[in-house]
mmCIF file of C-alpha atoms in Angstrom:
data_model
loop_
_atom_site.group_PDB
_atom_site.id
_atom_site.type_symbol
_atom_site.label_atom_id
_atom_site.label_comp_id
_atom_site.label_asym_id
_atom_site.label_seq_id
_atom_site.Cartn_x
_atom_site.Cartn_y
_atom_site.Cartn_z
ATOM 1 C CA MET E 1 93.433 125.144 114.364
ATOM 2 C CA GLU E 2 94.007 121.376 115.516
ATOM 3 C CA ILE E 3 93.005 118.328 113.887
ATOM 4 C CA LEU E 4 93.244 115.049 116.213
ATOM 5 C CA ASN E 5 93.345 111.160 115.409
ATOM 6 C CA ARG E 6 90.662 110.682 118.124
ATOM 7 C CA LYS E 7 91.222 107.121 116.589
ATOM 8 C CA ALA E 8 95.004 106.415 117.442
ATOM 9 C CA SER E 9 94.589 106.492 121.345
ATOM 10 C CA PHE E 10 91.563 103.484 120.691
ATOM 11 C CA ASN E 11 93.753 101.419 118.012
ATOM 12 C CA TYR E 12 97.443 101.463 119.932
ATOM 13 C CA PHE E 13 99.215 102.105 122.750
ATOM 14 C CA ILE E 14 101.325 105.194 122.295
ATOM 15 C CA GLU E 15 104.927 104.331 123.606
ATOM 16 C CA GLU E 16 106.474 107.760 121.962
ATOM 17 C CA LYS E 17 105.500 110.996 120.668
ATOM 18 C CA ILE E 18 107.458 113.303 118.446
ATOM 19 C CA GLU E 19 107.148 116.916 116.674
ATOM 20 C CA CYS E 20 107.934 116.693 113.033
ATOM 21 C CA GLY E 21 106.860 119.182 110.540
ATOM 22 C CA ILE E 22 105.586 118.389 106.798
ATOM 23 C CA GLU E 23 106.575 119.641 102.838
ATOM 24 C CA LEU E 24 103.176 121.402 102.103
ATOM 25 C CA ASN E 25 102.609 123.063 99.141
ATOM 26 C CA GLY E 26 100.304 126.862 99.803
ATOM 27 C CA CYS E 27 97.080 125.563 98.769
ATOM 28 C CA GLU E 28 97.054 123.065 101.439
ATOM 29 C CA VAL E 29 98.545 124.778 104.165
ATOM 30 C CA LYS E 30 95.032 127.413 103.592
ATOM 31 C CA SER E 31 92.649 124.335 103.437
ATOM 32 C CA ILE E 32 94.434 123.277 106.991
ATOM 33 C CA ARG E 33 93.232 126.270 108.415
ATOM 34 C CA GLU E 34 90.254 125.795 107.233
ATOM 35 C CA GLY E 35 90.304 122.762 109.411
ATOM 36 C CA SER E 36 90.101 120.817 105.781
ATOM 37 C CA CYS E 37 91.848 117.983 106.878
ATOM 38 C CA ASN E 38 91.296 114.378 108.278
ATOM 39 C CA ILE E 39 94.360 111.992 109.818
ATOM 40 C CA LYS E 40 92.402 108.959 110.397
ATOM 41 C CA ASP E 41 93.483 106.327 108.250
ATOM 42 C CA SER E 42 97.213 107.642 107.803
ATOM 43 C CA TYR E 43 100.384 106.311 109.091
ATOM 44 C CA ALA E 44 104.268 106.866 107.845
ATOM 45 C CA TYR E 45 106.938 104.633 107.178
ATOM 46 C CA ILE E 46 110.403 105.316 107.083
ATOM 47 C CA ARG E 47 112.595 104.824 102.905
ATOM 48 C CA ASN E 48 115.531 105.920 102.490
ATOM 49 C CA ASN E 49 116.921 108.161 105.707
ATOM 50 C CA GLU E 50 113.130 109.809 105.024
ATOM 51 C CA VAL E 51 109.872 109.876 106.892
ATOM 52 C CA PHE E 52 106.626 109.670 104.286
ATOM 53 C CA LEU E 53 103.849 109.908 105.646
ATOM 54 C CA ILE E 54 100.671 108.158 103.475
ATOM 55 C CA ASN E 55 96.831 108.811 103.373
ATOM 56 C CA MET E 56 96.394 112.303 105.087
ATOM 57 C CA PHE E 57 93.479 113.481 103.232
ATOM 58 C CA ILE E 58 93.709 117.244 102.392
ATOM 59 C CA LYS E 59 90.656 118.273 100.922
ATOM 60 C CA LYS E 60 91.466 121.128 97.374
ATOM 61 C CA TYR E 61 91.555 124.386 98.422
ATOM 62 C CA LYS E 62 88.413 126.366 96.473
ATOM 63 C CA GLU E 63 90.235 128.984 96.012
ATOM 64 C CA GLY E 64 92.970 127.418 94.154
ATOM 65 C CA SER E 65 93.506 126.442 90.403
ATOM 66 C CA ILE E 66 96.429 125.242 89.064
ATOM 67 C CA PHE E 67 98.297 124.847 92.108
ATOM 68 C CA ASN E 68 95.943 122.257 94.128
ATOM 69 C CA THR E 69 97.592 118.747 94.185
ATOM 70 C CA ASP E 70 96.030 115.199 94.821
ATOM 71 C CA GLU E 71 94.100 114.861 98.238
ATOM 72 C CA THR E 72 95.946 111.682 99.695
ATOM 73 C CA ARG E 73 99.408 112.319 98.091
ATOM 74 C CA LYS E 74 102.582 110.918 99.607
ATOM 75 C CA ARG E 75 103.960 114.257 101.627
ATOM 76 C CA LYS E 76 107.562 114.044 103.482
ATOM 77 C CA LEU E 77 107.830 114.792 107.157
ATOM 78 C CA LEU E 78 110.534 116.993 108.064
ATOM 79 C CA LEU E 79 113.175 115.119 110.543
ATOM 80 C CA HIS E 80 116.517 115.323 112.059
ATOM 81 C CA LYS E 81 118.747 112.328 110.277
ATOM 82 C CA LYS E 82 119.391 111.340 114.468
ATOM 83 C CA GLU E 83 115.240 111.218 115.152
ATOM 84 C CA ILE E 84 114.923 109.382 112.158
ATOM 85 C CA LYS E 85 117.366 106.899 112.695
ATOM 86 C CA LYS E 86 115.779 106.047 116.804
ATOM 87 C CA LEU E 87 112.353 106.376 115.049
ATOM 88 C CA ARG E 88 113.292 103.450 112.191
ATOM 89 C CA ASP E 89 114.997 101.346 115.434
ATOM 90 C CA LYS E 90 112.253 101.281 116.970
ATOM 91 C CA CYS E 91 110.028 100.653 114.282
ATOM 92 C CA ASP E 92 111.938 97.568 113.355
ATOM 93 C CA MET E 93 110.601 95.970 116.632
ATOM 94 C CA GLU E 94 107.805 94.108 116.761
ATOM 95 C CA GLY E 95 104.158 95.375 116.246
ATOM 96 C CA TYR E 96 105.503 99.100 116.122
ATOM 97 C CA THR E 97 104.378 101.813 113.527
ATOM 98 C CA LEU E 98 104.348 105.886 113.316
ATOM 99 C CA ILE E 99 100.812 107.264 113.721
ATOM 100 C CA PRO E 100 100.168 110.981 112.999
ATOM 101 C CA LEU E 101 97.874 111.822 116.267
ATOM 102 C CA LYS E 102 97.867 115.516 115.598
ATOM 103 C CA VAL E 103 98.202 118.510 113.014
ATOM 104 C CA TYR E 104 98.876 121.885 114.108
ATOM 105 C CA PHE E 105 100.227 125.213 113.566
ATOM 106 C CA ASN E 106 103.149 126.622 115.977
ATOM 107 C CA LYS E 107 104.305 130.093 114.537
ATOM 108 C CA ASN E 108 102.467 129.760 111.349
ATOM 109 C CA LYS E 109 104.402 126.436 110.072
ATOM 110 C CA VAL E 110 102.175 123.230 109.875
ATOM 111 C CA LYS E 111 103.509 120.321 112.371
ATOM 112 C CA VAL E 112 102.456 117.158 112.672
ATOM 113 C CA GLU E 113 102.591 115.400 115.675
ATOM 114 C CA LEU E 114 103.745 111.726 115.328
ATOM 115 C CA GLY E 115 103.769 108.445 117.856
ATOM 116 C CA VAL E 116 105.510 105.124 117.928
ATOM 117 C CA CYS E 117 102.452 102.951 118.513
ATOM 118 C CA LYS E 118 102.109 99.073 119.268
ATOM 119 C CA GLY E 119 98.412 97.935 118.161
ATOM 120 C CA LYS E 120 95.995 96.965 120.601
ATOM 121 C CA LYS E 121 94.405 93.698 120.911
ATOM 122 C CA LEU E 122 90.352 92.930 120.808
ATOM 123 C CA PHE E 123 90.355 93.169 124.824
ATOM 124 C CA ASP E 124 92.879 96.115 125.343
ATOM 125 C CA LYS E 125 89.951 98.065 123.704
ATOM 126 C CA ARG E 126 87.651 96.270 125.343
ATOM 127 C CA GLU E 127 89.362 97.781 128.474
ATOM 128 C CA SER E 128 90.209 100.809 127.551
ATOM 129 C CA ILE E 129 85.795 101.179 126.926
ATOM 130 C CA LYS E 130 85.455 99.829 131.003
ATOM 131 C CA GLU E 131 87.796 102.636 131.887
ATOM 132 C CA LYS E 132 86.310 105.326 129.821
ATOM 133 C CA ASP E 133 82.823 104.426 131.219
ATOM 134 C CA ILE E 134 83.969 104.076 135.090
ATOM 135 C CA LYS E 135 85.587 107.285 134.689
ATOM 136 C CA ARG E 136 82.377 109.046 133.091
ATOM 137 C CA LYS E 137 79.973 107.304 135.788
ATOM 138 C CA LEU E 138 82.133 108.556 138.187
ATOM 139 C CA GLU E 139 82.005 112.664 136.785
ATOM 140 C CA ARG E 140 78.364 112.296 136.790
ATOM 141 C CA GLU E 141 78.317 111.181 140.424
ATOM 142 C CA LEU E 142 80.679 113.927 141.729
ATOM 143 C CA LYS E 143 78.877 116.518 139.948
ATOM 144 C CA ASN E 144 75.436 115.417 141.034
ATOM 145 C CA GLY E 145 76.357 114.677 144.611
#
């Protein structure tokens, strides 16, 4: 099961990707297995040498009782100290931010692919739409021709 952030590549230039773990409880892991997760509006920030993920929506598990937690709570990302320092140095530069690109399972552990991204301007977004249209037309011509 993979949960993708499709808007990230449209709204940001992705400079670098890094895999990290995430601190979850059991009911949240079960909800992610069902695919009840959304990372569209989420982002990460660094505070006191720790990385936190904000606005990640994980639906409450229907079988869970008292163990269900808040759906958009702040979740800690698990990274090595050197990786956090490297990310902080990148994010201190103008316009860079940490955006989750996808959530997936790796050997029964939930992993988050975090991207160091720079925001696109409106004309950059228009350019990417034009490139997609041209690519789509070429694929149709090759398929039909």
